[in-house]
PDB file of C-alpha atoms in Angstrom:
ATOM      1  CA  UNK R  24     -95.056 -98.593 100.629  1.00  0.00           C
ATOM      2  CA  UNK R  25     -92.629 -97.933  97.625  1.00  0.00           C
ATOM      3  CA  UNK R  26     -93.284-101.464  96.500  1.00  0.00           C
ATOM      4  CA  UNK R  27     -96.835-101.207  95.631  1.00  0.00           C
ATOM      5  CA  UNK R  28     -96.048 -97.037  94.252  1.00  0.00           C
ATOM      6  CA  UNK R  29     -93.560 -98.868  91.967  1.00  0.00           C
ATOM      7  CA  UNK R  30     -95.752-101.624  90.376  1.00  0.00           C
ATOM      8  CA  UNK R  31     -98.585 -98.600  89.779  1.00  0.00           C
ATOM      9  CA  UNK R  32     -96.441 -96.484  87.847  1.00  0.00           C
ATOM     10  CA  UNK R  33     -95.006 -99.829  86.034  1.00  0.00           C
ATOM     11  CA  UNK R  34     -98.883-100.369  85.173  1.00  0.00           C
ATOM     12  CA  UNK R  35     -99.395 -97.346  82.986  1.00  0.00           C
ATOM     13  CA  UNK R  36     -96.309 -97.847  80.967  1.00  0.00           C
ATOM     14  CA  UNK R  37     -97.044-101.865  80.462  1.00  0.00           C
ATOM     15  CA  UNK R  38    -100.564-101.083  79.509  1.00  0.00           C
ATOM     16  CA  UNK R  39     -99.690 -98.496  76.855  1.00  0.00           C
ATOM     17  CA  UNK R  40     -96.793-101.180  75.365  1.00  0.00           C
ATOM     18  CA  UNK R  41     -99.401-104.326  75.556  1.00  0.00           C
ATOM     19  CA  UNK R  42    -102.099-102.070  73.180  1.00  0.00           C
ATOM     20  CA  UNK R  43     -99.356-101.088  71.123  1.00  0.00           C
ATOM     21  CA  UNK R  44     -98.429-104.367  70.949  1.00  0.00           C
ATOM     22  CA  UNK R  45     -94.511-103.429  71.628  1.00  0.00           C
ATOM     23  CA  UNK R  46     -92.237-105.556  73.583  1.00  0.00           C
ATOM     24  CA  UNK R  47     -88.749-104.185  74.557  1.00  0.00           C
ATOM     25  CA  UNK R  48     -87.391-106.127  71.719  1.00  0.00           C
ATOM     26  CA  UNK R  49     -89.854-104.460  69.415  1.00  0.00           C
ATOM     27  CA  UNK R  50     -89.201-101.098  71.411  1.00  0.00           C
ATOM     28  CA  UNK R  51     -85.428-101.600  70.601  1.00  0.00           C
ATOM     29  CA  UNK R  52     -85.960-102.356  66.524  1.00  0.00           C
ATOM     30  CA  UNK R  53     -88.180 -98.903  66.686  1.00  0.00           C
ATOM     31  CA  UNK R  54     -85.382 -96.847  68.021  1.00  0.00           C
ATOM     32  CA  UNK R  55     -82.665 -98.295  65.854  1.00  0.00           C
ATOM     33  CA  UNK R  56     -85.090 -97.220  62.903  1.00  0.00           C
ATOM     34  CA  UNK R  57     -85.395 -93.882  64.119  1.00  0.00           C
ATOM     35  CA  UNK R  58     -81.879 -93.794  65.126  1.00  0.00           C
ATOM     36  CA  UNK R  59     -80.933 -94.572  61.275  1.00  0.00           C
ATOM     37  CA  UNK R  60     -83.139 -92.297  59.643  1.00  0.00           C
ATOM     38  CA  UNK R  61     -81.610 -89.966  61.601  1.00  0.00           C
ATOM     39  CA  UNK R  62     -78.367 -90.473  60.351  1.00  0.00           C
ATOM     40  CA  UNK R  63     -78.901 -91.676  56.900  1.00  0.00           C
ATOM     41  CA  UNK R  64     -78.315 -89.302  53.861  1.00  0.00           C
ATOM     42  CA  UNK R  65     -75.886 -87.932  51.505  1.00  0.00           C
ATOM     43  CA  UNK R  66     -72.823 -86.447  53.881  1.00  0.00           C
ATOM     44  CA  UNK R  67     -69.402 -85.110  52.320  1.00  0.00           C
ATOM     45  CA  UNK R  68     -66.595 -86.212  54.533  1.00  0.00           C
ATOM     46  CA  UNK R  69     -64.201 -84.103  53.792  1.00  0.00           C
ATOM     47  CA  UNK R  70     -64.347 -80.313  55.209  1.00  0.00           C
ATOM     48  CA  UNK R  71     -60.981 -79.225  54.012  1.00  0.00           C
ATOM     49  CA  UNK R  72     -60.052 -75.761  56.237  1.00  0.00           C
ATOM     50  CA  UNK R  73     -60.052 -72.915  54.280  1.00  0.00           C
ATOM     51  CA  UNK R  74     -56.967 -71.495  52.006  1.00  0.00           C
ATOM     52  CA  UNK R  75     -57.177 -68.088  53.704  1.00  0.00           C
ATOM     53  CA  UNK R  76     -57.744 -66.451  56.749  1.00  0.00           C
ATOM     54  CA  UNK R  77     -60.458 -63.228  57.798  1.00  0.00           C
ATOM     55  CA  UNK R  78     -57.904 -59.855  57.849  1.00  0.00           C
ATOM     56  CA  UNK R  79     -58.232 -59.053  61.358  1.00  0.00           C
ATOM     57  CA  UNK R  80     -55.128 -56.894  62.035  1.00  0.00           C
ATOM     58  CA  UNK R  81     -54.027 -56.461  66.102  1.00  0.00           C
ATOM     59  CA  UNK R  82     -54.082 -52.740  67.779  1.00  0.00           C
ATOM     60  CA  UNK R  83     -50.334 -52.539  66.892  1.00  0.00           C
ATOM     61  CA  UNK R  84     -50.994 -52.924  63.457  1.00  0.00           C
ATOM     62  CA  UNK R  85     -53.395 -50.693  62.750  1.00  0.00           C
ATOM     63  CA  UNK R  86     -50.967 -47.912  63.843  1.00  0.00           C
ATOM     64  CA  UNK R  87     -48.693 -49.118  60.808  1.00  0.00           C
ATOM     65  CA  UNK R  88     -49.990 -47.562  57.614  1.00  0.00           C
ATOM     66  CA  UNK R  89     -48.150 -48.584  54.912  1.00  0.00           C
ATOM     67  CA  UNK R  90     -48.529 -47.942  50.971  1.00  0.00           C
ATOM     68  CA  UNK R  91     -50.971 -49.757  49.061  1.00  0.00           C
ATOM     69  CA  UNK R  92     -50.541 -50.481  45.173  1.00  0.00           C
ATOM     70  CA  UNK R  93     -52.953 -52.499  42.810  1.00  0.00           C
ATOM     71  CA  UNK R  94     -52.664 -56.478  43.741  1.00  0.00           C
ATOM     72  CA  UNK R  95     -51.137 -58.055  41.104  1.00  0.00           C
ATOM     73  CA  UNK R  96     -53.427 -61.647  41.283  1.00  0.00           C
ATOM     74  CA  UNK R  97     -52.709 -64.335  38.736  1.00  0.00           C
ATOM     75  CA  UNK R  98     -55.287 -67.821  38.468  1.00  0.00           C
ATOM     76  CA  UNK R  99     -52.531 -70.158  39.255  1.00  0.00           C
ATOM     77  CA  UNK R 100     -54.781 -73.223  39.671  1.00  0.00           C
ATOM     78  CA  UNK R 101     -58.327 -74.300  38.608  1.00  0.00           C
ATOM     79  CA  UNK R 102     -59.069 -78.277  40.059  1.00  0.00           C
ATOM     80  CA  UNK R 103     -62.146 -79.706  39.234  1.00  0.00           C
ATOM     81  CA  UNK R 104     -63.766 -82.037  41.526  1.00  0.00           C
ATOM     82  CA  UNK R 105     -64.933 -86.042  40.859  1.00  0.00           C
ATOM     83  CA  UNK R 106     -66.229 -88.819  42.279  1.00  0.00           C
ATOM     84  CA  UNK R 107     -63.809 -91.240  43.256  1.00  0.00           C
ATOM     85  CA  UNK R 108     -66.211 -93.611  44.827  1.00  0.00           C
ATOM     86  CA  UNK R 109     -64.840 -93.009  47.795  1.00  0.00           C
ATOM     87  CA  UNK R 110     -67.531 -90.848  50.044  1.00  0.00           C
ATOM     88  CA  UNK R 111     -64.488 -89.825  52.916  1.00  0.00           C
ATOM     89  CA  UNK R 112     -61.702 -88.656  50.358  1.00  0.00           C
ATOM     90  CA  UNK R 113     -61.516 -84.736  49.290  1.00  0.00           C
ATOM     91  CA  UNK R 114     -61.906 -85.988  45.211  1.00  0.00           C
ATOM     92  CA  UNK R 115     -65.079 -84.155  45.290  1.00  0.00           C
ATOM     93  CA  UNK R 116     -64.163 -81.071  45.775  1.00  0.00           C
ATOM     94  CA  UNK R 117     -62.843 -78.305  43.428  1.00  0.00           C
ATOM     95  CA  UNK R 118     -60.143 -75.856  44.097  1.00  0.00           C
ATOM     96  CA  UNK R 119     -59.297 -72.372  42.610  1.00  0.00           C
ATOM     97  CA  UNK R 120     -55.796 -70.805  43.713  1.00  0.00           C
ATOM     98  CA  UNK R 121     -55.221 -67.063  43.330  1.00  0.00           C
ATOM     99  CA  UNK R 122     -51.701 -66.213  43.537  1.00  0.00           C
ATOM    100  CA  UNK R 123     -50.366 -62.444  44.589  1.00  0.00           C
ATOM    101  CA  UNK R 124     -47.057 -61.076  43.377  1.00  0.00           C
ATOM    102  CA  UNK R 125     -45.187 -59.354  46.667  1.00  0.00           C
ATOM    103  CA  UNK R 126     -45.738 -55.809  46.056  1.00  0.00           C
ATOM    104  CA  UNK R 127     -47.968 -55.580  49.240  1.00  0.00           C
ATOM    105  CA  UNK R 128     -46.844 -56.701  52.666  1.00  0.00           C
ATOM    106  CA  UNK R 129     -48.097 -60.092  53.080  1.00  0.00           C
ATOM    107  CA  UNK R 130     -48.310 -60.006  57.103  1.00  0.00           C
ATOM    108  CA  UNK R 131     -50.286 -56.931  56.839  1.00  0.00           C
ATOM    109  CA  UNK R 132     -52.513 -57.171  54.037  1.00  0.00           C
ATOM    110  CA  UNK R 133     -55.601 -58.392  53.682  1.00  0.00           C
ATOM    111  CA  UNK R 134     -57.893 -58.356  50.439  1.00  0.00           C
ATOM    112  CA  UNK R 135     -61.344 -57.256  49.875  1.00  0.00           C
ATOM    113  CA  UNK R 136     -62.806 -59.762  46.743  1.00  0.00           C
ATOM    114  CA  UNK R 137     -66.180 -59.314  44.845  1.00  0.00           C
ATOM    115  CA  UNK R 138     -67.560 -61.202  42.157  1.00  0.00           C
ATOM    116  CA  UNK R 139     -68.196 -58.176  39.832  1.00  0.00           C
ATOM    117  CA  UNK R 140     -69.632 -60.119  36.793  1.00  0.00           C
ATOM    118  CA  UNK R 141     -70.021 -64.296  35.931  1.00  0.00           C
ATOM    119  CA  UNK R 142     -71.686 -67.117  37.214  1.00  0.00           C
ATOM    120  CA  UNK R 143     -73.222 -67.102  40.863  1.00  0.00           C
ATOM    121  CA  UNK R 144     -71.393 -69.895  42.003  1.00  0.00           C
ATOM    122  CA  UNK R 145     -68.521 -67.645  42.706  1.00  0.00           C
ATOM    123  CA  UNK R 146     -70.762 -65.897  45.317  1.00  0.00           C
ATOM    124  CA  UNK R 147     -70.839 -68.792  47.392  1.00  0.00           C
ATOM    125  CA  UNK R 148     -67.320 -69.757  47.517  1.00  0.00           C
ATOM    126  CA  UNK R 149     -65.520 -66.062  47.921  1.00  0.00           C
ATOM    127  CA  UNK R 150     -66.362 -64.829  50.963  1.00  0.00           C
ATOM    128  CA  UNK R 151     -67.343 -61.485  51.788  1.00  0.00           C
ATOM    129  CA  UNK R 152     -65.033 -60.148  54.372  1.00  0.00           C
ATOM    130  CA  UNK R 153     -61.487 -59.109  53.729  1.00  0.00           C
ATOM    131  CA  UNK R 154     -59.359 -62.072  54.065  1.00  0.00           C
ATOM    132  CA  UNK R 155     -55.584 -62.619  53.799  1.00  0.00           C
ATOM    133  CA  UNK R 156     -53.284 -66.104  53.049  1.00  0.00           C
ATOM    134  CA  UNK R 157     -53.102 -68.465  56.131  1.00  0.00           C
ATOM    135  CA  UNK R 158     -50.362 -67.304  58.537  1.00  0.00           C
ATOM    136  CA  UNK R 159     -48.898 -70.716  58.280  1.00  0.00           C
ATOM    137  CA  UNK R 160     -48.606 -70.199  54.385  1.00  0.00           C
ATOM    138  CA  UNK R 161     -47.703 -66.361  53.899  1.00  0.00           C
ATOM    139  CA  UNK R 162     -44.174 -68.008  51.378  1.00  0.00           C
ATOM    140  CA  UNK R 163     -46.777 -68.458  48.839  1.00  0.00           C
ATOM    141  CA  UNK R 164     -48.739 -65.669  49.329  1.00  0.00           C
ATOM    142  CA  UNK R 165     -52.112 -67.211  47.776  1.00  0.00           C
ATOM    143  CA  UNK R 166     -55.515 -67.654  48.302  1.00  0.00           C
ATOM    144  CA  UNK R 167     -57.187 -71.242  47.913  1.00  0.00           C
ATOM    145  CA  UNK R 168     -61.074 -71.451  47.710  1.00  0.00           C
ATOM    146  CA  UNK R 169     -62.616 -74.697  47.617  1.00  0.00           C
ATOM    147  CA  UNK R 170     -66.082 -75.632  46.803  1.00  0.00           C
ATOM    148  CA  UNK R 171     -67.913 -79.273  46.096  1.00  0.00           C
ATOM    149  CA  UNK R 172     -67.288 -79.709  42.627  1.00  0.00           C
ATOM    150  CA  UNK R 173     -68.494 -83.932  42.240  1.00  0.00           C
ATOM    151  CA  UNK R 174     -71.086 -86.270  41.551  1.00  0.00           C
ATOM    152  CA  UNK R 175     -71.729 -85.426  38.167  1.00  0.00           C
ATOM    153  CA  UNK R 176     -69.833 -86.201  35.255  1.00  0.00           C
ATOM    154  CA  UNK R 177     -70.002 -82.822  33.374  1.00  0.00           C
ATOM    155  CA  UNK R 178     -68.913 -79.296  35.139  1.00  0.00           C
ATOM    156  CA  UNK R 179     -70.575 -76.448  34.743  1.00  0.00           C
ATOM    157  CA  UNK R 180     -68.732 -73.927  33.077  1.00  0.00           C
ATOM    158  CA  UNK R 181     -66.535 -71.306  35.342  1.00  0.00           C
ATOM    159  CA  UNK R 182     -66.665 -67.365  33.909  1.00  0.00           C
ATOM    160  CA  UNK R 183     -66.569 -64.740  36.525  1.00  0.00           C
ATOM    161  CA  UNK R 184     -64.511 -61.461  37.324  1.00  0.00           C
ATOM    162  CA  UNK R 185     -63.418 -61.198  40.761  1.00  0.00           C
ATOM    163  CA  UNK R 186     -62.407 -57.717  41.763  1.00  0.00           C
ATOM    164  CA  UNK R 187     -59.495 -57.835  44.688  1.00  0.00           C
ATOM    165  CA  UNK R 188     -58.437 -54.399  46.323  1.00  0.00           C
ATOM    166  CA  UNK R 189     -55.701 -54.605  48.787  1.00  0.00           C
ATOM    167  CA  UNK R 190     -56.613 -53.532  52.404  1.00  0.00           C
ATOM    168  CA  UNK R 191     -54.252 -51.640  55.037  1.00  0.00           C
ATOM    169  CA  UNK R 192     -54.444 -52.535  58.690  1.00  0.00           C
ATOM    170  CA  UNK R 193     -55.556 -48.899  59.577  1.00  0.00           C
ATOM    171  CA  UNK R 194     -58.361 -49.209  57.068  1.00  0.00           C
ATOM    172  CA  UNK R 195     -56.708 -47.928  53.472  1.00  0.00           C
ATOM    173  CA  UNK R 196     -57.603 -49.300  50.305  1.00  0.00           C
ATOM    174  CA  UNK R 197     -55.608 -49.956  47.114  1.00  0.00           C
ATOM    175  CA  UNK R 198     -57.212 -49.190  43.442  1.00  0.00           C
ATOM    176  CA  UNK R 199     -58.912 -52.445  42.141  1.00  0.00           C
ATOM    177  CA  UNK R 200     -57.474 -55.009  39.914  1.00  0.00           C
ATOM    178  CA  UNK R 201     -59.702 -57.314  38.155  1.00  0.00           C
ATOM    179  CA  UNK R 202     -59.111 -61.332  37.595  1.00  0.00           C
ATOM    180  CA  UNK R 203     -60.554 -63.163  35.200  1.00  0.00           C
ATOM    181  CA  UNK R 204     -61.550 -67.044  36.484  1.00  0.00           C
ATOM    182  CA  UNK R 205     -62.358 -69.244  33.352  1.00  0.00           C
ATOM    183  CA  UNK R 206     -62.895 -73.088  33.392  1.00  0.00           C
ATOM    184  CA  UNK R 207     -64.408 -74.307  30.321  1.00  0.00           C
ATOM    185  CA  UNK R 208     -66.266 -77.348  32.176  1.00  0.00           C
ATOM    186  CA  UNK R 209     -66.989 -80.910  30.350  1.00  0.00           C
ATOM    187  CA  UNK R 210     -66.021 -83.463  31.387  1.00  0.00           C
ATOM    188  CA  UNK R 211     -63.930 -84.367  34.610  1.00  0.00           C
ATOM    189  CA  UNK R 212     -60.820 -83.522  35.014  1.00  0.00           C
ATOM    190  CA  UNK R 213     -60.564 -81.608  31.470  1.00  0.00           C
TER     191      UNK R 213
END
């Protein structure tokens, strides 16, 4: 008799809802409560991709040594973030652009970067792998690092010394050169 199998397991379920005193209008305003919580908070919309890429050379071209000399790196842009009041644009966010002159091949070198001296921040934005410009951007032959820079008026001060040796696909590594990354801070957009 499924009938009768049907209406006792219905039994339980009605018996728990009339002592909790829910209806399915009540059970429906309960979910869409949890269902917000869930989802409410502070999100950043905008995930820009990052300005480099990790140095993973192929098999043919770590066969291809080539000759490393110091990077020459120049800071070519510090942006500082803001709040635009507008929680999907990029505004937020703060940019640093490290430039390379073209004394290295730019297909087949990467760089190794540490953040020898300064402010932590700079550990949490340079990563620590070797990485190399995006393959869709190797013209410029820079690095971009972003980081989320708004919702404050005043920016911390940027002072840190990033060292950047040049990397070989068959493993070589250049001397180090060492770039200074100042920002003063204050406030936005100074």
């Amino acid at each position: 008799m499924p009938g009768v199998h049907q209406q006792k397991a219905k039994q339980p379920l009605n018996l728990l809802l009339y002592k909790l005193n829910l209806n399915k209008r009540g059970m429906w305003q309960i979910l869409a409560v949890i269902l917000l919580a869930l989802i409410h908070g502070t999100a950043n919309a905008c995930k820009p991709a990052p300005g480099y890429t990790k140095f993973s050379p192929g098999i043919q071209d770590k066969n291809q040594s080539h000759s490393l000399v110091i990077p020459k790196a120049n800071l070519a842009l510090i942006k500082r973030g803001y709040d635009d009041g507008n929680g999907g644009s990029c505004s937020g966010n703060g940019v640093i652009k490290i430039q390379f002159d073209n004394e290295n091949p730019v297909e087949t070198t990467g760089y190794r970067l540490k953040v020898l001296s300064g402010s932590v921040f700079g550990n949490y934005i340079i990563p620590d792998f070797p990485v190399m410009p995006r393959r869709d951007n190797f013209e410029e032959n820079a690095l971009y690092f972003t980081w989320y820079d708004g919702g404050t008026k005043i920016r911390e001060k940027i002072d840190l010394v990033l060292q950047i040796i040049a990397v070989s696909p068959a493993g070589e590594e250049s001397e180090p050169y060492l770039l200074s990354i100042q920002h003063s801070g204050g406030k936005l957009n100074e």
